[in-house]
PDB file of C-alpha atoms in Angstrom:
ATOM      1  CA  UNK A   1      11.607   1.082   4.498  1.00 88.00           C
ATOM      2  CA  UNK A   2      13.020   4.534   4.574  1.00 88.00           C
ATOM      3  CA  UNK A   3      12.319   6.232   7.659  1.00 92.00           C
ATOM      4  CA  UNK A   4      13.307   8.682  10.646  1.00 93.00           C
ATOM      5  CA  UNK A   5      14.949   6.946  13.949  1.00 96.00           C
ATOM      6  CA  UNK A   6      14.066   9.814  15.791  1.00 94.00           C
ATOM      7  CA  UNK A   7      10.500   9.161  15.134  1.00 93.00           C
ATOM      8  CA  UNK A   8      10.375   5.537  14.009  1.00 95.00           C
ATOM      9  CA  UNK A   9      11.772   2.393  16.051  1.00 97.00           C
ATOM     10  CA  UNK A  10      11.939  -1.135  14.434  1.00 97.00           C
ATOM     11  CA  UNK A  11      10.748  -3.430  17.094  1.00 97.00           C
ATOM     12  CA  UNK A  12      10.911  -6.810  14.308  1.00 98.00           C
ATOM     13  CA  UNK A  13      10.535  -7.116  10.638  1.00 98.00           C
ATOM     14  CA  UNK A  14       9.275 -10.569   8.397  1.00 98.00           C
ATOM     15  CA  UNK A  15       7.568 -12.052   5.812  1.00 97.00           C
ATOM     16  CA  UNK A  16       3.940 -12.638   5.769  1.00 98.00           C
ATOM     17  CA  UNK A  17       1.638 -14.924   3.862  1.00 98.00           C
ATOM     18  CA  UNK A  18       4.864 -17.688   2.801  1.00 96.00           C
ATOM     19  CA  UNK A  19       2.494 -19.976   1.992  1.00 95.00           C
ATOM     20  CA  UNK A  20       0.997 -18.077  -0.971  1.00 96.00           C
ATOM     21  CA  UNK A  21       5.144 -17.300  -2.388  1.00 95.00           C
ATOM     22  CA  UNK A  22       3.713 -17.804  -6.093  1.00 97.00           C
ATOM     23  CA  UNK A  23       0.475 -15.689  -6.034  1.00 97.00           C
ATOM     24  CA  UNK A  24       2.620 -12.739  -4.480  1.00 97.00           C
ATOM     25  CA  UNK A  25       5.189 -13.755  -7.591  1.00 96.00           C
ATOM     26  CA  UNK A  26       7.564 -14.647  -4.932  1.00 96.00           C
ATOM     27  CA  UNK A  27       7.915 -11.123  -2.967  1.00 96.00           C
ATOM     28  CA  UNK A  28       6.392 -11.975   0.205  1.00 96.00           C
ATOM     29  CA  UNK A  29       5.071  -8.828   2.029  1.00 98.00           C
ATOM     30  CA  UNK A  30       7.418  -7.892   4.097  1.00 98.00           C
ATOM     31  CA  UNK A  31       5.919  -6.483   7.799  1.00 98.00           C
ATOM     32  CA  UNK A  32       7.876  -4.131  10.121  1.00 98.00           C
ATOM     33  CA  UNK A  33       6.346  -3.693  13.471  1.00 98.00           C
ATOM     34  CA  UNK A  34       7.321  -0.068  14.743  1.00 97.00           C
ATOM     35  CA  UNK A  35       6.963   2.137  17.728  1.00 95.00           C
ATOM     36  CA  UNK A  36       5.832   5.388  16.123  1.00 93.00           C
ATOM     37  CA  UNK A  37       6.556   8.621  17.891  1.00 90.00           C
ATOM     38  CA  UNK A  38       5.163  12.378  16.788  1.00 84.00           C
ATOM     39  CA  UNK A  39       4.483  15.019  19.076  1.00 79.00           C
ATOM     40  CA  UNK A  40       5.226  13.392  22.045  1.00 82.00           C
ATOM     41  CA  UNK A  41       2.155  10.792  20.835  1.00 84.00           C
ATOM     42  CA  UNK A  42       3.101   7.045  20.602  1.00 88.00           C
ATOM     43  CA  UNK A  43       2.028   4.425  18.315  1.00 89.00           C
ATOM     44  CA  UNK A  44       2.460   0.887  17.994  1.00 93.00           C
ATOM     45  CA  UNK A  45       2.285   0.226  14.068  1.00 94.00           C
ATOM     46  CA  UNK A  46       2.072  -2.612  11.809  1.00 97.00           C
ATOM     47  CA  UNK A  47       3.570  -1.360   8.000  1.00 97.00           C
ATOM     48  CA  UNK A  48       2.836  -3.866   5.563  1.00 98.00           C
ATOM     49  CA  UNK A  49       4.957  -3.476   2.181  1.00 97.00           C
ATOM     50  CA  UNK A  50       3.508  -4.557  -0.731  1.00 96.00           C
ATOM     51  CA  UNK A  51       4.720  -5.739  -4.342  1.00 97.00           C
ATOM     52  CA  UNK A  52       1.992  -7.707  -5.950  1.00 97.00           C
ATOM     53  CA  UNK A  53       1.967  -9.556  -8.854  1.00 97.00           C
ATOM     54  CA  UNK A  54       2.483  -7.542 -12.112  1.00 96.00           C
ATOM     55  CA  UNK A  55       0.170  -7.921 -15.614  1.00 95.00           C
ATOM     56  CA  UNK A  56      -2.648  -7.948 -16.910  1.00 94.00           C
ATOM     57  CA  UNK A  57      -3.359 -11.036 -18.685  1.00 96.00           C
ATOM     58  CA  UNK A  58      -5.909 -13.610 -16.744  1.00 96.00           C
ATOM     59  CA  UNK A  59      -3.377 -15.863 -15.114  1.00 97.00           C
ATOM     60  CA  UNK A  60      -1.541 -13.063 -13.854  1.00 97.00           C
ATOM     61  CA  UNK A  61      -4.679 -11.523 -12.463  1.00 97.00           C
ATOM     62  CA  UNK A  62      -6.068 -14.614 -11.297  1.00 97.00           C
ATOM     63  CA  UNK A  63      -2.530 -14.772  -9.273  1.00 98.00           C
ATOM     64  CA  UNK A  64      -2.834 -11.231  -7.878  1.00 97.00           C
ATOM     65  CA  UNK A  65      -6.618 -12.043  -7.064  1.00 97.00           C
ATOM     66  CA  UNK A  66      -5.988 -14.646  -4.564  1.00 98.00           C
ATOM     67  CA  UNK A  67      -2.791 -12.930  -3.285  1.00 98.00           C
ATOM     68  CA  UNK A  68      -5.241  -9.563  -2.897  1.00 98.00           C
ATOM     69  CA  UNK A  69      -7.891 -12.485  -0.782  1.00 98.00           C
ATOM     70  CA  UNK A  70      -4.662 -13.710   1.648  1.00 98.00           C
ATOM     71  CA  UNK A  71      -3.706 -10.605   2.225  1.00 98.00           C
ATOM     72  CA  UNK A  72      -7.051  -9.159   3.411  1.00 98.00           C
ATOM     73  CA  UNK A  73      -7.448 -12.006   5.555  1.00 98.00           C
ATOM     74  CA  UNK A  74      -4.676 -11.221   7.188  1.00 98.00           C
ATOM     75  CA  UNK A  75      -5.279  -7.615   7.368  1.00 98.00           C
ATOM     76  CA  UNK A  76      -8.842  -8.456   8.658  1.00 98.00           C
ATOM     77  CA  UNK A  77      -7.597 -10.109  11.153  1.00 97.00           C
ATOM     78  CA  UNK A  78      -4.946  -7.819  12.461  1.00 97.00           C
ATOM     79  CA  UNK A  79      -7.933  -4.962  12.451  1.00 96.00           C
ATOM     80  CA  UNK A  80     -10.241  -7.316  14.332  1.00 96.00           C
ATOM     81  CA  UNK A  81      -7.897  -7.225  17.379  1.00 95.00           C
ATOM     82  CA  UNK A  82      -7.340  -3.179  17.205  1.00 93.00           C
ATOM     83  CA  UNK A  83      -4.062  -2.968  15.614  1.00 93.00           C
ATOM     84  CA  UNK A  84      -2.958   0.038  13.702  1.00 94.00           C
ATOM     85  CA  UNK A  85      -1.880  -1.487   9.846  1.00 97.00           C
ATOM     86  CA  UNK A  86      -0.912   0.129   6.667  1.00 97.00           C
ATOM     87  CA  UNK A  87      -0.317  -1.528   4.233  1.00 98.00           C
ATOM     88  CA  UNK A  88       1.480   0.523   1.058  1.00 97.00           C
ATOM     89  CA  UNK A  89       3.007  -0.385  -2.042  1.00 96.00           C
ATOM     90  CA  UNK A  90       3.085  -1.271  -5.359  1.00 97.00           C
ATOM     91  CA  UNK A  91      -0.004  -3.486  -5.786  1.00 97.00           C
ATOM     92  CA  UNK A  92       0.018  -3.458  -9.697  1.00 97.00           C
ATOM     93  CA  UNK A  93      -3.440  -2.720 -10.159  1.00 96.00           C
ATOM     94  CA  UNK A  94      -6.302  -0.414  -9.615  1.00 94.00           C
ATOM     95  CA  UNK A  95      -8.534  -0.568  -6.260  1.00 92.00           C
ATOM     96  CA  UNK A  96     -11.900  -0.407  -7.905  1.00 89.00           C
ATOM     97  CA  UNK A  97     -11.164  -2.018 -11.686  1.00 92.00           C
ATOM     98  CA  UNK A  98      -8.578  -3.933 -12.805  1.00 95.00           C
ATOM     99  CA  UNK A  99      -5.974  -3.246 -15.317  1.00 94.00           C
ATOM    100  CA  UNK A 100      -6.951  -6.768 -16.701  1.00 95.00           C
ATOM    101  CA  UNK A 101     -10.600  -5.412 -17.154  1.00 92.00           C
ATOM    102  CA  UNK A 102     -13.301  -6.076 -14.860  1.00 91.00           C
ATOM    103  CA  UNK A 103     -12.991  -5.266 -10.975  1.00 94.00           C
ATOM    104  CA  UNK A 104     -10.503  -4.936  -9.108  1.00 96.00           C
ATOM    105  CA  UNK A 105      -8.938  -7.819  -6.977  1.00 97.00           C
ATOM    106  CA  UNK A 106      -8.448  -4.767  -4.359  1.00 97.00           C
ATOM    107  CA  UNK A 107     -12.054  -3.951  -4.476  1.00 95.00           C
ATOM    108  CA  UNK A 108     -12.815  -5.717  -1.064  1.00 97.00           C
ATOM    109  CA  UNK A 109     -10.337  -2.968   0.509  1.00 97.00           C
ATOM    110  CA  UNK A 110     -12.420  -0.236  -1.088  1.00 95.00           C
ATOM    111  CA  UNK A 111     -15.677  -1.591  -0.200  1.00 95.00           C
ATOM    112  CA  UNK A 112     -14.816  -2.124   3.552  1.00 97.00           C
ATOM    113  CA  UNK A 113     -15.210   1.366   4.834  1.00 95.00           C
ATOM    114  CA  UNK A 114     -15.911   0.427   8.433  1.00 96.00           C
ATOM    115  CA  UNK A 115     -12.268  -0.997   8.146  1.00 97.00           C
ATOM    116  CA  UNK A 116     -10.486   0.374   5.631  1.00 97.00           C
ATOM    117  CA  UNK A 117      -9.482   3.725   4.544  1.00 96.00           C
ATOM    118  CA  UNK A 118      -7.682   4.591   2.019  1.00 97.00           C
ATOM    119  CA  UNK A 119      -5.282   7.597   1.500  1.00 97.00           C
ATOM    120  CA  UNK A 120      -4.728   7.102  -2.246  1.00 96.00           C
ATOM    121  CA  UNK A 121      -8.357   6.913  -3.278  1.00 95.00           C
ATOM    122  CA  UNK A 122      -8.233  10.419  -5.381  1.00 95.00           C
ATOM    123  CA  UNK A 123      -5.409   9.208  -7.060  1.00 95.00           C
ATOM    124  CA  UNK A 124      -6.997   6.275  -7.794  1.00 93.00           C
ATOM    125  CA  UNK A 125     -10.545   7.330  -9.206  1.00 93.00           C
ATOM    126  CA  UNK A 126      -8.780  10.159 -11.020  1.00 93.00           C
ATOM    127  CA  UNK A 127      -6.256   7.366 -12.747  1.00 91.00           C
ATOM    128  CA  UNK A 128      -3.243   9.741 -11.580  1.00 95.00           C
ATOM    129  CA  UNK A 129      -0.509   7.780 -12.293  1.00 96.00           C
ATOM    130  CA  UNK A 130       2.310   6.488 -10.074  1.00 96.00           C
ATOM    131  CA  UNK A 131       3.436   3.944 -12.846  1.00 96.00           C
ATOM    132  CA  UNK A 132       4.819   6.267 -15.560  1.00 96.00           C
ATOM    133  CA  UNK A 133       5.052   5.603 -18.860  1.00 95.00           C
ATOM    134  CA  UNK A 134       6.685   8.707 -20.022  1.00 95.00           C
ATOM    135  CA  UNK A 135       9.362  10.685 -18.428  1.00 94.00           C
ATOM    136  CA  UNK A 136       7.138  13.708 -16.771  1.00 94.00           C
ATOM    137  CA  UNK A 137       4.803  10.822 -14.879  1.00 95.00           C
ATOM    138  CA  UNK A 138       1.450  12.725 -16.699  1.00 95.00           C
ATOM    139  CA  UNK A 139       0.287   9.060 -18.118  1.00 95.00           C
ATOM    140  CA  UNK A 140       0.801   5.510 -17.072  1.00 95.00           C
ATOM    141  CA  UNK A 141      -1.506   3.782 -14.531  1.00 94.00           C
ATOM    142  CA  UNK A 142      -2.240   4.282 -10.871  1.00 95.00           C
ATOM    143  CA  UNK A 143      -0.707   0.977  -9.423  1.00 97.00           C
ATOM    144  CA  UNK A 144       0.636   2.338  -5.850  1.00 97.00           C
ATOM    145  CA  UNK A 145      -1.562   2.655  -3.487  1.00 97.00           C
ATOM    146  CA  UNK A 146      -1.492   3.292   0.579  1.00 98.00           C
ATOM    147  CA  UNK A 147      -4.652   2.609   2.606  1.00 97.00           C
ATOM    148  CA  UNK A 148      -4.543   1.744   6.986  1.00 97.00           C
ATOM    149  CA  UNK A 149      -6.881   0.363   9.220  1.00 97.00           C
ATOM    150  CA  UNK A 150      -9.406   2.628  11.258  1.00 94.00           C
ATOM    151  CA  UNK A 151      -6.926   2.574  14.453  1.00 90.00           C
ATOM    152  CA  UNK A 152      -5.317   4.929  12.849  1.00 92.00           C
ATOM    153  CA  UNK A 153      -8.339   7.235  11.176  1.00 91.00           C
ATOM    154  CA  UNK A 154      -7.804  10.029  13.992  1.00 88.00           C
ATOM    155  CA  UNK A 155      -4.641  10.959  13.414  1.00 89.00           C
ATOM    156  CA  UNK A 156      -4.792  10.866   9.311  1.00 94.00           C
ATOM    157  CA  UNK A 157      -4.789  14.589   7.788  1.00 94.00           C
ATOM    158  CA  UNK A 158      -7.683  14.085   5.806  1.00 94.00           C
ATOM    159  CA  UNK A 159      -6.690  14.389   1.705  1.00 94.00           C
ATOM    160  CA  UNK A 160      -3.104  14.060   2.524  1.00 96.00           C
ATOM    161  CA  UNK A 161      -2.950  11.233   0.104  1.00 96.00           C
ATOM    162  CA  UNK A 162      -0.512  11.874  -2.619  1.00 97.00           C
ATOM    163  CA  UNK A 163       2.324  10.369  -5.129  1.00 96.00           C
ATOM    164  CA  UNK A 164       5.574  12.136  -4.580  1.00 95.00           C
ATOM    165  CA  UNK A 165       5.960  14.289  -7.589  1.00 93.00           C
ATOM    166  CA  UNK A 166       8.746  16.052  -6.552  1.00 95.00           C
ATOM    167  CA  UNK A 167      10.912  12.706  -7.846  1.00 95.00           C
ATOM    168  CA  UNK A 168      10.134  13.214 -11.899  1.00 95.00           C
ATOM    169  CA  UNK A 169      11.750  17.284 -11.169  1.00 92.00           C
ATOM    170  CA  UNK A 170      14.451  16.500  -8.846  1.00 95.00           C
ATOM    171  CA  UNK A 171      16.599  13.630 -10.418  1.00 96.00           C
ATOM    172  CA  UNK A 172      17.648  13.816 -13.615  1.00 93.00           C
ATOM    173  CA  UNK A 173      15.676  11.002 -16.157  1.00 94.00           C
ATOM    174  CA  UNK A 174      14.146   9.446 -12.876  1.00 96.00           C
ATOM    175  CA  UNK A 175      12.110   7.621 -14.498  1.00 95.00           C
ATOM    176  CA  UNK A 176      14.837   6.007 -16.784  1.00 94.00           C
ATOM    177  CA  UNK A 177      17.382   5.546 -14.254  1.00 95.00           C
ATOM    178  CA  UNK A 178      15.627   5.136 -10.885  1.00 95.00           C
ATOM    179  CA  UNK A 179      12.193   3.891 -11.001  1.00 96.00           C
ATOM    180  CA  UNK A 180       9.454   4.193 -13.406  1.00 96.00           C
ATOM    181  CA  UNK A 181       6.997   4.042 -10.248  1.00 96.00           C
ATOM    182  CA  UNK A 182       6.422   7.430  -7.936  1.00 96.00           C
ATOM    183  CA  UNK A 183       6.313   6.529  -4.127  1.00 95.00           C
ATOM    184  CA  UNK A 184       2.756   7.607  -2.899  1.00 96.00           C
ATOM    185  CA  UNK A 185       2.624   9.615   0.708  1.00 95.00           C
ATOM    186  CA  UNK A 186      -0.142  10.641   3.443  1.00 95.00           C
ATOM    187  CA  UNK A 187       0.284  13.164   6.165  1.00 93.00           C
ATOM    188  CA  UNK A 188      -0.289  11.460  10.198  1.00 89.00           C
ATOM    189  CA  UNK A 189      -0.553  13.621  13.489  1.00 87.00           C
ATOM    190  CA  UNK A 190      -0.688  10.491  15.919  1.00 79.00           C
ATOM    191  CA  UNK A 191      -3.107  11.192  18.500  1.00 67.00           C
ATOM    192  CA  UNK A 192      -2.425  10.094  22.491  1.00 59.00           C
ATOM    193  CA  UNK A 193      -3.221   6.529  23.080  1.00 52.00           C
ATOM    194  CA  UNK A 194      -4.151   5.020  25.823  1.00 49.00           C
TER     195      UNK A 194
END
């Protein structure tokens, strides 16, 4: 996590979901809990940080399939007693259909609008890709993905969802010497809480 102390405090970070080390390809999620601070607003957060299993042949979906199921358990869970989550990342696959063919293992997220919304969805029905496979980013896959549960729906700035572009410009061969993945962004103005 990359963030500003002024705005963000760490209250505890961990691992979530141990218990399912191989379908997550052994990179647990990895939770920070955070006081979040903007405009004199506060928010208690829960950022989720995802790097799913890569691939698209059938075992490796299958993997990222019931990894995708723990994980919105958990999620589920968290939104059932009012928490604010996000959960971002690199989930190595689409939200609607797979990059092993077929539907998505994300698709639950997408479907669950009551719950669920999610900031990269333009980038993700438009294929935009934040996995590059050529050095200006304009084709590849859209694999990164940021999407938060409705506690925190207020304060989004609506279309704010992006993949940080600036990246491929700035550093020199970025995507040969720093990451062949853009970072994808959304825009919050926390709202008062009670």
């Amino acid at each position: 996590y990359i963030y500003k102390p002024s705005v963000v405090t760490v209250v505890a970070t961990r691992t979530i979901l141990n218990d399912s080390e191989r379908d997550f390809a052994y990179r647990y999620p990895f939770e920070m809990f955070a006081s979040v601070t903007v405009g004199g607003a506060t928010q208690s957060m829960q950022i989720i940080n995802l790097h799913a299993k890569c691939c698209g042949d059938n075992a490796s979906y299958q993997r990222r399939q019931r990894a995708a199921t723990a994980l919105k358990g958990y999620t589920d869970q968290l939104a059932q007693d009012n928490r604010a989550v996000m959960v971002l990342g690199d989930f190595n696959d689409g939200l609607n259909q797979s990059i092993a063919g077929g539907l998505s293992p994300y698709r639950p997220y997408r479907q669950d609008t009551d719950t669920y919304t999610i900031a990269t969805r333009q980038l993700d029905e438009s294929n935009t890709p934040t996995f590059c496979s050529n050095s200006s980013c304009s084709s590849g896959s859209m694999l990164d993905h940021l999407l938060f549960t409705q506690d925190l729906a207020a304060s989004y700035v609506a279309d704010s969802g992006d993949r940080y572009d600036e990246l491929v410009t700035s550093i020199s061969s970025y995507t040969s010497t720093t990451s062949d993945h853009l970072p994808v962004l959304a825009q919050f103005t926390l709202m008062p809480v009670a």
